[in-house]
């Protein structure tokens, strides 16, 4: 089947991510979607600059209006941002009968009702997973995965810039202005950071989630918005003394008692023991409460070229399945099309690689550790840490034995087992060795 | 449009949850799915017992084989568990052309390849979101939300029983046997706990995720499985001293270097600072790494009547959309059908309810706190905590002023603001009051 042809509007960071991920994972994506997904053309304001950043593999022009109407374009991908030109281009694409995938939260928070209505009338889909929380599939989770629930509330860390700033202010005790400057140097904050630090970006995203959660039109103009620019280091410190952390949260709640909805963005104290209070740096996390499921937390990267591209392309795969009439190309049971399953086999445990925790009960005498580490060294098993502790369970012999804990770096399990057999055979090893596996999950 | 008619196989805990949630949220679900979803009949081994637990609102019989073939049944929901009878009933439903939604991980981990192939040939869908991690929409996230990615690895806490036991062993320093007994008393562990504590249940779920992540048939028979029954309190203690926690993880990894896949379940040391290391009690969490998105974490309740029902019904909504040919009944942009949007409005901030953090710079003299708390009490604003600290920023006057931090319980923001205006007007309040909001997110 012919590959889906995309028209990309914009050639910035996210567009670069989309080009890169689509090219790198084309085979994987085709195995899932049942068709290839290719970029037919890109429209950019500065063609030379776009060519420099996107490379020569995709045709680049500067006529946005023509691109959204080109008959060979199956899906329009809007990545220019802003609300005015994006609005008219998206409406033009819809009018031309083309599905649109967009990462533009401002556009949907402000003009969503108009755009969704136009799309419905024309019978085309609008994908916007990338508009909220970057690579986290939160739109899909809210809209489909949690569809059994009456959603009660959503509270999200949905702006990486402000979470980075708050994390730094807390961990280093610095003032807002100092950290903002650092964030700008690191590229975590824009030269004009107002949109992020005043909470507007978070409010756009909270607005979209609120509409999906409660089945209402988007109501950005009624959102209450406070940013973090006036937050003082003293309050972060006092909050910590009281067992709380301060996060910029986008919150929306059902209020059945007054038949309304809360929609607000502001710095918020939350108990330090909550998982979401421990979301640090530029990461995002969304806490959803539903009446059946209880609390779910959805965590990941909320910005950046490839995480955002991950969401854009997930939408492209969805739309591809939708516009490919063949029922064989619905979501396959095992994610990949049945004729695209691989024969890749699960490895025997001896061929797996992991780090290990070993606990040995050894005689408390000279040379024991040397003998053990020699066995590990011979198999090129690298040691990460050693802990020696008195053994309190040795009974009468307890005085002469000790616990030795060894953490290794990543090791082939077969090598580890061979070494363990030799270690176990040493006369100074007094009990069966405990072997556990260790994963850094970094 | 006529409501979808379900045939429920089984009348246990999860079936009870499905009946309850479908009844309670019928209106909400219809607004999303575009059609009602109703239970036409239930098949149960013990009809009297089933009637007692499910109530009189649904017809209950004991002929499972007849139910899966009844012409008026649109979707079969398999909730009997086990692999043999469930297999033959699911295959019979498929043969009768009926889509199936199941929560049965054992069935799919063992017979998934056969069942998916039969479903594909007959052109019916099999939904199994509830088979992995209960209410967390992890199957949908892996299969659709992260479809742009080459999945690199998955590591999940996917068995609540063992996570509860490990949490208790660590936090209370207890031995495995003691905690297992407690878990059984609390209903977190079965009378015969082998399936959970020996890692078999986690391996079923890891097997399903592995197949979806890497596009292979299910390979349960090749999974390496170790449970927690031999885990000793000493190792949990040593791990903690080294900065690690021990969790039973289901792990699957792509190993391109040898063209294979790792699939293993075992107790695993993970750094205590990782979010997933702080998933306590019976909660589940799945960490997914994709090449584009990086790490995402999906957290929530992995078992229980309503969380599992949440996943079953999400699948029912999906299948309803799929078998309702009308393109208007695809996934709506705002989750709810356009003609079912509500006019519910966002409330003004004064009408929102939240707890507050107040910081006041006050004169260090008698009666100050009494005057402040009187104002709060007059508005029935309840105080949660008070912290008084020397103010170091008062300059020359610093000696005579102090910082007073007040945490309130939930309060209508309008009441808070009215009280704040009075407090701010007191001559003993020496600087603008800092007001922040606080959410327990419990």
PDB file of C-alpha atoms in Angstrom, chain B residues 25-274:
ATOM      1  CA  UNK B  25     -21.461   5.773  34.644  1.00  0.00           C
ATOM      2  CA  UNK B  26     -23.858   4.704  31.902  1.00  0.00           C
ATOM      3  CA  UNK B  27     -24.722   8.296  30.930  1.00  0.00           C
ATOM      4  CA  UNK B  28     -21.078   9.392  30.893  1.00  0.00           C
ATOM      5  CA  UNK B  29     -20.045   6.328  28.874  1.00  0.00           C
ATOM      6  CA  UNK B  30     -22.840   6.893  26.350  1.00  0.00           C
ATOM      7  CA  UNK B  31     -21.713  10.504  25.921  1.00  0.00           C
ATOM      8  CA  UNK B  32     -18.268   9.211  25.053  1.00  0.00           C
ATOM      9  CA  UNK B  33     -19.069   6.088  23.027  1.00  0.00           C
ATOM     10  CA  UNK B  34     -22.093   7.495  21.242  1.00  0.00           C
ATOM     11  CA  UNK B  35     -24.091   4.412  22.280  1.00  0.00           C
ATOM     12  CA  UNK B  36     -25.123   2.786  25.497  1.00  0.00           C
ATOM     13  CA  UNK B  37     -23.306  -0.334  26.664  1.00  0.00           C
ATOM     14  CA  UNK B  38     -25.545  -2.753  28.567  1.00  0.00           C
ATOM     15  CA  UNK B  39     -25.227  -6.188  30.072  1.00  0.00           C
ATOM     16  CA  UNK B  40     -27.633  -8.546  28.311  1.00  0.00           C
ATOM     17  CA  UNK B  41     -26.770 -11.612  30.361  1.00  0.00           C
ATOM     18  CA  UNK B  42     -24.248 -13.124  32.739  1.00  0.00           C
ATOM     19  CA  UNK B  43     -23.119 -16.748  32.864  1.00  0.00           C
ATOM     20  CA  UNK B  44     -21.984 -17.972  36.270  1.00  0.00           C
ATOM     21  CA  UNK B  45     -21.110 -21.346  37.743  1.00  0.00           C
ATOM     22  CA  UNK B  46     -23.166 -20.679  40.860  1.00  0.00           C
ATOM     23  CA  UNK B  47     -26.224 -18.705  39.754  1.00  0.00           C
ATOM     24  CA  UNK B  48     -27.602 -18.132  43.245  1.00  0.00           C
ATOM     25  CA  UNK B  49     -24.298 -16.798  44.501  1.00  0.00           C
ATOM     26  CA  UNK B  50     -23.932 -14.611  41.412  1.00  0.00           C
ATOM     27  CA  UNK B  51     -27.395 -13.196  41.908  1.00  0.00           C
ATOM     28  CA  UNK B  52     -26.465 -12.369  45.467  1.00  0.00           C
ATOM     29  CA  UNK B  53     -23.304 -10.503  44.459  1.00  0.00           C
ATOM     30  CA  UNK B  54     -24.458  -8.872  41.192  1.00  0.00           C
ATOM     31  CA  UNK B  55     -28.032  -8.052  42.151  1.00  0.00           C
ATOM     32  CA  UNK B  56     -31.267  -8.524  40.248  1.00  0.00           C
ATOM     33  CA  UNK B  57     -30.712  -5.980  37.497  1.00  0.00           C
ATOM     34  CA  UNK B  58     -28.972  -8.451  35.151  1.00  0.00           C
ATOM     35  CA  UNK B  59     -30.206 -11.863  33.953  1.00  0.00           C
ATOM     36  CA  UNK B  60     -27.917 -14.624  35.194  1.00  0.00           C
ATOM     37  CA  UNK B  61     -27.715 -18.159  33.845  1.00  0.00           C
ATOM     38  CA  UNK B  62     -25.184 -20.976  33.854  1.00  0.00           C
ATOM     39  CA  UNK B  63     -24.847 -21.902  30.201  1.00  0.00           C
ATOM     40  CA  UNK B  64     -21.545 -20.308  29.186  1.00  0.00           C
ATOM     41  CA  UNK B  65     -21.424 -22.057  25.820  1.00  0.00           C
ATOM     42  CA  UNK B  66     -24.881 -20.839  24.832  1.00  0.00           C
ATOM     43  CA  UNK B  67     -24.167 -17.267  25.930  1.00  0.00           C
ATOM     44  CA  UNK B  68     -21.120 -16.803  23.675  1.00  0.00           C
ATOM     45  CA  UNK B  69     -23.257 -17.814  20.670  1.00  0.00           C
ATOM     46  CA  UNK B  70     -26.421 -15.849  21.410  1.00  0.00           C
ATOM     47  CA  UNK B  71     -27.278 -13.750  18.345  1.00  0.00           C
ATOM     48  CA  UNK B  72     -28.261 -10.710  20.421  1.00  0.00           C
ATOM     49  CA  UNK B  73     -24.850 -10.514  22.124  1.00  0.00           C
ATOM     50  CA  UNK B  74     -22.556  -7.937  20.504  1.00  0.00           C
ATOM     51  CA  UNK B  75     -19.446  -8.388  22.689  1.00  0.00           C
ATOM     52  CA  UNK B  76     -18.368 -11.240  24.964  1.00  0.00           C
ATOM     53  CA  UNK B  77     -16.585 -10.263  28.189  1.00  0.00           C
ATOM     54  CA  UNK B  78     -14.469 -13.125  29.532  1.00  0.00           C
ATOM     55  CA  UNK B  79     -13.855 -12.825  33.269  1.00  0.00           C
ATOM     56  CA  UNK B  80     -13.642 -16.447  34.422  1.00  0.00           C
ATOM     57  CA  UNK B  81      -9.839 -16.684  34.525  1.00  0.00           C
ATOM     58  CA  UNK B  82      -7.810 -19.838  34.020  1.00  0.00           C
ATOM     59  CA  UNK B  83      -6.572 -21.059  30.673  1.00  0.00           C
ATOM     60  CA  UNK B  84      -8.517 -24.085  29.510  1.00  0.00           C
ATOM     61  CA  UNK B  85     -12.213 -23.313  29.710  1.00  0.00           C
ATOM     62  CA  UNK B  86     -11.528 -19.631  29.018  1.00  0.00           C
ATOM     63  CA  UNK B  87      -9.633 -20.627  25.887  1.00  0.00           C
ATOM     64  CA  UNK B  88     -12.442 -22.718  24.469  1.00  0.00           C
ATOM     65  CA  UNK B  89     -15.085 -20.094  25.306  1.00  0.00           C
ATOM     66  CA  UNK B  90     -13.063 -17.279  23.763  1.00  0.00           C
ATOM     67  CA  UNK B  91     -12.418 -19.342  20.637  1.00  0.00           C
ATOM     68  CA  UNK B  92     -16.133 -20.167  20.456  1.00  0.00           C
ATOM     69  CA  UNK B  93     -17.031 -16.475  20.741  1.00  0.00           C
ATOM     70  CA  UNK B  94     -14.580 -15.644  17.982  1.00  0.00           C
ATOM     71  CA  UNK B  95     -15.979 -18.416  15.804  1.00  0.00           C
ATOM     72  CA  UNK B  96     -19.437 -16.914  16.371  1.00  0.00           C
ATOM     73  CA  UNK B  97     -18.060 -13.603  15.052  1.00  0.00           C
ATOM     74  CA  UNK B  98     -18.108 -11.833  18.391  1.00  0.00           C
ATOM     75  CA  UNK B  99     -15.443  -9.453  19.644  1.00  0.00           C
ATOM     76  CA  UNK B 100     -14.060 -10.434  23.052  1.00  0.00           C
ATOM     77  CA  UNK B 101     -12.851  -8.303  25.940  1.00  0.00           C
ATOM     78  CA  UNK B 102     -10.852 -10.169  28.564  1.00  0.00           C
ATOM     79  CA  UNK B 103      -8.894  -9.508  31.742  1.00  0.00           C
ATOM     80  CA  UNK B 104      -7.210 -12.904  31.521  1.00  0.00           C
ATOM     81  CA  UNK B 105      -3.403 -12.539  31.399  1.00  0.00           C
ATOM     82  CA  UNK B 106      -2.722 -16.259  31.819  1.00  0.00           C
ATOM     83  CA  UNK B 107      -4.904 -17.050  28.825  1.00  0.00           C
ATOM     84  CA  UNK B 108      -3.171 -14.544  26.547  1.00  0.00           C
ATOM     85  CA  UNK B 109       0.357 -15.211  27.777  1.00  0.00           C
ATOM     86  CA  UNK B 110      -0.110 -18.918  27.057  1.00  0.00           C
ATOM     87  CA  UNK B 111      -2.623 -19.061  24.187  1.00  0.00           C
ATOM     88  CA  UNK B 112      -2.378 -15.511  22.829  1.00  0.00           C
ATOM     89  CA  UNK B 113      -0.868 -16.474  19.497  1.00  0.00           C
ATOM     90  CA  UNK B 114      -3.678 -18.945  18.753  1.00  0.00           C
ATOM     91  CA  UNK B 115      -6.395 -16.553  19.937  1.00  0.00           C
ATOM     92  CA  UNK B 116      -5.122 -13.497  18.059  1.00  0.00           C
ATOM     93  CA  UNK B 117      -4.733 -15.556  14.891  1.00  0.00           C
ATOM     94  CA  UNK B 118      -8.292 -16.872  15.178  1.00  0.00           C
ATOM     95  CA  UNK B 119      -9.569 -13.334  15.808  1.00  0.00           C
ATOM     96  CA  UNK B 120      -7.679 -11.991  12.822  1.00  0.00           C
ATOM     97  CA  UNK B 121      -9.066 -14.682  10.518  1.00  0.00           C
ATOM     98  CA  UNK B 122     -12.594 -14.027  11.694  1.00  0.00           C
ATOM     99  CA  UNK B 123     -12.088 -10.245  11.641  1.00  0.00           C
ATOM    100  CA  UNK B 124     -13.046  -9.603  15.269  1.00  0.00           C
ATOM    101  CA  UNK B 125     -11.232  -7.592  17.917  1.00  0.00           C
ATOM    102  CA  UNK B 126      -9.842  -8.879  21.210  1.00  0.00           C
ATOM    103  CA  UNK B 127      -9.505  -6.236  23.946  1.00  0.00           C
ATOM    104  CA  UNK B 128      -7.187  -7.030  26.851  1.00  0.00           C
ATOM    105  CA  UNK B 129      -6.237  -3.743  28.522  1.00  0.00           C
ATOM    106  CA  UNK B 130      -7.341  -5.205  31.852  1.00  0.00           C
ATOM    107  CA  UNK B 131      -4.924  -8.122  31.521  1.00  0.00           C
ATOM    108  CA  UNK B 132      -1.889  -5.959  32.387  1.00  0.00           C
ATOM    109  CA  UNK B 133      -1.594  -3.505  35.276  1.00  0.00           C
ATOM    110  CA  UNK B 134      -5.332  -3.235  35.935  1.00  0.00           C
ATOM    111  CA  UNK B 135      -6.609   0.300  35.467  1.00  0.00           C
ATOM    112  CA  UNK B 136      -3.404   1.735  34.006  1.00  0.00           C
ATOM    113  CA  UNK B 137      -3.903   2.114  30.242  1.00  0.00           C
ATOM    114  CA  UNK B 138      -0.521   0.574  29.508  1.00  0.00           C
ATOM    115  CA  UNK B 139      -1.557  -1.663  26.597  1.00  0.00           C
ATOM    116  CA  UNK B 140      -3.017   1.343  24.797  1.00  0.00           C
ATOM    117  CA  UNK B 141       0.030   3.449  25.598  1.00  0.00           C
ATOM    118  CA  UNK B 142       2.427   0.814  24.290  1.00  0.00           C
ATOM    119  CA  UNK B 143       0.367  -0.093  21.253  1.00  0.00           C
ATOM    120  CA  UNK B 144      -0.820   3.336  20.196  1.00  0.00           C
ATOM    121  CA  UNK B 145       0.524   6.183  22.336  1.00  0.00           C
ATOM    122  CA  UNK B 146       4.179   5.225  21.863  1.00  0.00           C
ATOM    123  CA  UNK B 147       3.874   3.805  18.335  1.00  0.00           C
ATOM    124  CA  UNK B 148       6.545   6.168  16.994  1.00  0.00           C
ATOM    125  CA  UNK B 149       9.219   4.563  19.130  1.00  0.00           C
ATOM    126  CA  UNK B 150      11.562   1.689  18.935  1.00  0.00           C
ATOM    127  CA  UNK B 151      10.844   0.385  22.422  1.00  0.00           C
ATOM    128  CA  UNK B 152      14.102  -0.366  24.187  1.00  0.00           C
ATOM    129  CA  UNK B 153      12.956  -1.798  27.486  1.00  0.00           C
ATOM    130  CA  UNK B 154      10.051  -2.156  29.874  1.00  0.00           C
ATOM    131  CA  UNK B 155      10.368  -2.663  33.623  1.00  0.00           C
ATOM    132  CA  UNK B 156       7.230  -2.904  35.658  1.00  0.00           C
ATOM    133  CA  UNK B 157       5.881  -3.414  39.130  1.00  0.00           C
ATOM    134  CA  UNK B 158       2.954  -5.425  37.816  1.00  0.00           C
ATOM    135  CA  UNK B 159       1.894  -7.516  40.765  1.00  0.00           C
ATOM    136  CA  UNK B 160       0.287  -5.696  43.655  1.00  0.00           C
ATOM    137  CA  UNK B 161       0.463  -8.585  46.113  1.00  0.00           C
ATOM    138  CA  UNK B 162       4.228  -8.866  45.956  1.00  0.00           C
ATOM    139  CA  UNK B 163       4.710  -5.099  45.988  1.00  0.00           C
ATOM    140  CA  UNK B 164       2.576  -4.860  49.107  1.00  0.00           C
ATOM    141  CA  UNK B 165       4.640  -7.597  50.751  1.00  0.00           C
ATOM    142  CA  UNK B 166       7.966  -6.012  49.782  1.00  0.00           C
ATOM    143  CA  UNK B 167       6.788  -2.577  50.964  1.00  0.00           C
ATOM    144  CA  UNK B 168       5.819  -3.988  54.342  1.00  0.00           C
ATOM    145  CA  UNK B 169       9.010  -6.045  54.672  1.00  0.00           C
ATOM    146  CA  UNK B 170      11.092  -2.937  54.066  1.00  0.00           C
ATOM    147  CA  UNK B 171       9.155  -0.350  56.042  1.00  0.00           C
ATOM    148  CA  UNK B 172       8.600  -2.583  59.068  1.00  0.00           C
ATOM    149  CA  UNK B 173      11.660  -4.809  58.875  1.00  0.00           C
ATOM    150  CA  UNK B 174       9.482  -7.930  58.933  1.00  0.00           C
ATOM    151  CA  UNK B 175      10.134 -11.358  57.450  1.00  0.00           C
ATOM    152  CA  UNK B 176       8.394 -12.649  54.350  1.00  0.00           C
ATOM    153  CA  UNK B 177       6.197 -15.212  56.130  1.00  0.00           C
ATOM    154  CA  UNK B 178       4.854 -12.701  58.638  1.00  0.00           C
ATOM    155  CA  UNK B 179       3.926 -10.182  55.970  1.00  0.00           C
ATOM    156  CA  UNK B 180       2.385 -12.789  53.691  1.00  0.00           C
ATOM    157  CA  UNK B 181       0.032 -13.780  56.489  1.00  0.00           C
ATOM    158  CA  UNK B 182      -0.944 -10.150  57.022  1.00  0.00           C
ATOM    159  CA  UNK B 183      -1.489  -9.671  53.280  1.00  0.00           C
ATOM    160  CA  UNK B 184      -3.780 -12.698  53.264  1.00  0.00           C
ATOM    161  CA  UNK B 185      -5.776 -11.304  56.174  1.00  0.00           C
ATOM    162  CA  UNK B 186      -6.135  -7.964  54.366  1.00  0.00           C
ATOM    163  CA  UNK B 187      -7.223  -9.649  51.138  1.00  0.00           C
ATOM    164  CA  UNK B 188      -4.105  -8.523  49.265  1.00  0.00           C
ATOM    165  CA  UNK B 189      -2.964 -12.109  48.848  1.00  0.00           C
ATOM    166  CA  UNK B 190      -4.901 -15.250  47.901  1.00  0.00           C
ATOM    167  CA  UNK B 191      -5.237 -18.239  50.216  1.00  0.00           C
ATOM    168  CA  UNK B 192      -2.998 -20.025  47.694  1.00  0.00           C
ATOM    169  CA  UNK B 193      -0.562 -17.214  46.944  1.00  0.00           C
ATOM    170  CA  UNK B 194       1.883 -19.159  44.752  1.00  0.00           C
ATOM    171  CA  UNK B 195       0.793 -17.570  41.482  1.00  0.00           C
ATOM    172  CA  UNK B 196       1.579 -14.106  42.802  1.00  0.00           C
ATOM    173  CA  UNK B 197       4.548 -14.636  45.083  1.00  0.00           C
ATOM    174  CA  UNK B 198       6.393 -16.984  42.738  1.00  0.00           C
ATOM    175  CA  UNK B 199       6.236 -14.389  39.957  1.00  0.00           C
ATOM    176  CA  UNK B 200       3.991 -16.308  37.560  1.00  0.00           C
ATOM    177  CA  UNK B 201       1.315 -13.601  37.388  1.00  0.00           C
ATOM    178  CA  UNK B 202       3.943 -10.930  36.745  1.00  0.00           C
ATOM    179  CA  UNK B 203       5.487 -13.141  34.064  1.00  0.00           C
ATOM    180  CA  UNK B 204       2.153 -13.466  32.262  1.00  0.00           C
ATOM    181  CA  UNK B 205       1.867  -9.685  32.146  1.00  0.00           C
ATOM    182  CA  UNK B 206       5.496  -9.138  31.181  1.00  0.00           C
ATOM    183  CA  UNK B 207       5.060 -11.684  28.387  1.00  0.00           C
ATOM    184  CA  UNK B 208       2.155  -9.743  26.916  1.00  0.00           C
ATOM    185  CA  UNK B 209       3.992  -6.414  27.133  1.00  0.00           C
ATOM    186  CA  UNK B 210       7.100  -7.962  25.585  1.00  0.00           C
ATOM    187  CA  UNK B 211       5.176  -9.207  22.551  1.00  0.00           C
ATOM    188  CA  UNK B 212       3.547  -5.798  22.037  1.00  0.00           C
ATOM    189  CA  UNK B 213       6.767  -3.881  22.531  1.00  0.00           C
ATOM    190  CA  UNK B 214       8.879  -5.912  20.147  1.00  0.00           C
ATOM    191  CA  UNK B 215       6.344  -7.290  17.704  1.00  0.00           C
ATOM    192  CA  UNK B 216       6.796 -10.990  18.412  1.00  0.00           C
ATOM    193  CA  UNK B 217       4.448 -13.844  19.314  1.00  0.00           C
ATOM    194  CA  UNK B 218       3.913 -14.386  23.066  1.00  0.00           C
ATOM    195  CA  UNK B 219       6.765 -16.437  24.557  1.00  0.00           C
ATOM    196  CA  UNK B 220       5.712 -17.195  28.101  1.00  0.00           C
ATOM    197  CA  UNK B 221       7.381 -20.587  28.026  1.00  0.00           C
ATOM    198  CA  UNK B 222      10.768 -18.904  27.574  1.00  0.00           C
ATOM    199  CA  UNK B 223      10.385 -16.345  30.376  1.00  0.00           C
ATOM    200  CA  UNK B 224      12.724 -16.605  33.360  1.00  0.00           C
ATOM    201  CA  UNK B 225      10.681 -16.462  36.556  1.00  0.00           C
ATOM    202  CA  UNK B 226      11.783 -15.953  40.153  1.00  0.00           C
ATOM    203  CA  UNK B 227       9.441 -14.877  42.936  1.00  0.00           C
ATOM    204  CA  UNK B 228       9.974 -13.267  46.313  1.00  0.00           C
ATOM    205  CA  UNK B 229       9.310 -16.178  48.664  1.00  0.00           C
ATOM    206  CA  UNK B 230      13.014 -16.785  49.258  1.00  0.00           C
ATOM    207  CA  UNK B 231      13.855 -13.138  49.782  1.00  0.00           C
ATOM    208  CA  UNK B 232      15.410 -12.455  53.171  1.00  0.00           C
ATOM    209  CA  UNK B 233      14.922  -9.377  55.329  1.00  0.00           C
ATOM    210  CA  UNK B 234      18.715  -9.048  55.601  1.00  0.00           C
ATOM    211  CA  UNK B 235      19.029  -8.382  51.878  1.00  0.00           C
ATOM    212  CA  UNK B 236      16.331  -5.747  51.925  1.00  0.00           C
ATOM    213  CA  UNK B 237      18.245  -4.067  54.747  1.00  0.00           C
ATOM    214  CA  UNK B 238      21.620  -4.250  53.031  1.00  0.00           C
ATOM    215  CA  UNK B 239      20.111  -2.992  49.800  1.00  0.00           C
ATOM    216  CA  UNK B 240      18.732   0.000  51.660  1.00  0.00           C
ATOM    217  CA  UNK B 241      22.116   0.740  53.204  1.00  0.00           C
ATOM    218  CA  UNK B 242      23.563   0.799  49.711  1.00  0.00           C
ATOM    219  CA  UNK B 243      20.833   3.177  48.456  1.00  0.00           C
ATOM    220  CA  UNK B 244      18.606   0.605  46.770  1.00  0.00           C
ATOM    221  CA  UNK B 245      15.124  -0.827  47.162  1.00  0.00           C
ATOM    222  CA  UNK B 246      14.075  -4.313  46.128  1.00  0.00           C
ATOM    223  CA  UNK B 247      11.046  -4.626  43.869  1.00  0.00           C
ATOM    224  CA  UNK B 248       9.672  -7.588  41.968  1.00  0.00           C
ATOM    225  CA  UNK B 249      10.054  -6.363  38.399  1.00  0.00           C
ATOM    226  CA  UNK B 250       8.832  -7.785  35.141  1.00  0.00           C
ATOM    227  CA  UNK B 251      11.552  -6.820  32.692  1.00  0.00           C
ATOM    228  CA  UNK B 252      11.778  -7.132  28.940  1.00  0.00           C
ATOM    229  CA  UNK B 253      14.595  -5.682  26.867  1.00  0.00           C
ATOM    230  CA  UNK B 254      15.626  -5.542  23.275  1.00  0.00           C
ATOM    231  CA  UNK B 255      19.098  -7.018  22.792  1.00  0.00           C
ATOM    232  CA  UNK B 256      20.155  -6.015  19.312  1.00  0.00           C
ATOM    233  CA  UNK B 257      23.726  -7.212  19.954  1.00  0.00           C
ATOM    234  CA  UNK B 258      22.563 -10.834  19.929  1.00  0.00           C
ATOM    235  CA  UNK B 259      19.278 -10.420  18.065  1.00  0.00           C
ATOM    236  CA  UNK B 260      17.206 -11.490  21.030  1.00  0.00           C
ATOM    237  CA  UNK B 261      14.888 -10.328  23.764  1.00  0.00           C
ATOM    238  CA  UNK B 262      15.262 -10.541  27.520  1.00  0.00           C
ATOM    239  CA  UNK B 263      12.125 -11.537  29.401  1.00  0.00           C
ATOM    240  CA  UNK B 264      12.501 -12.074  33.105  1.00  0.00           C
ATOM    241  CA  UNK B 265      10.734 -11.626  36.429  1.00  0.00           C
ATOM    242  CA  UNK B 266      12.763 -11.447  39.613  1.00  0.00           C
ATOM    243  CA  UNK B 267      13.382  -9.379  42.740  1.00  0.00           C
ATOM    244  CA  UNK B 268      15.503  -6.440  41.599  1.00  0.00           C
ATOM    245  CA  UNK B 269      17.548  -3.811  43.370  1.00  0.00           C
ATOM    246  CA  UNK B 270      16.776  -0.341  41.993  1.00  0.00           C
ATOM    247  CA  UNK B 271      18.159   3.007  43.174  1.00  0.00           C
ATOM    248  CA  UNK B 272      15.915   4.393  45.934  1.00  0.00           C
ATOM    249  CA  UNK B 273      15.807   7.791  44.208  1.00  0.00           C
ATOM    250  CA  UNK B 274      13.923   6.510  41.144  1.00  0.00           C
TER     251      UNK B 274
END
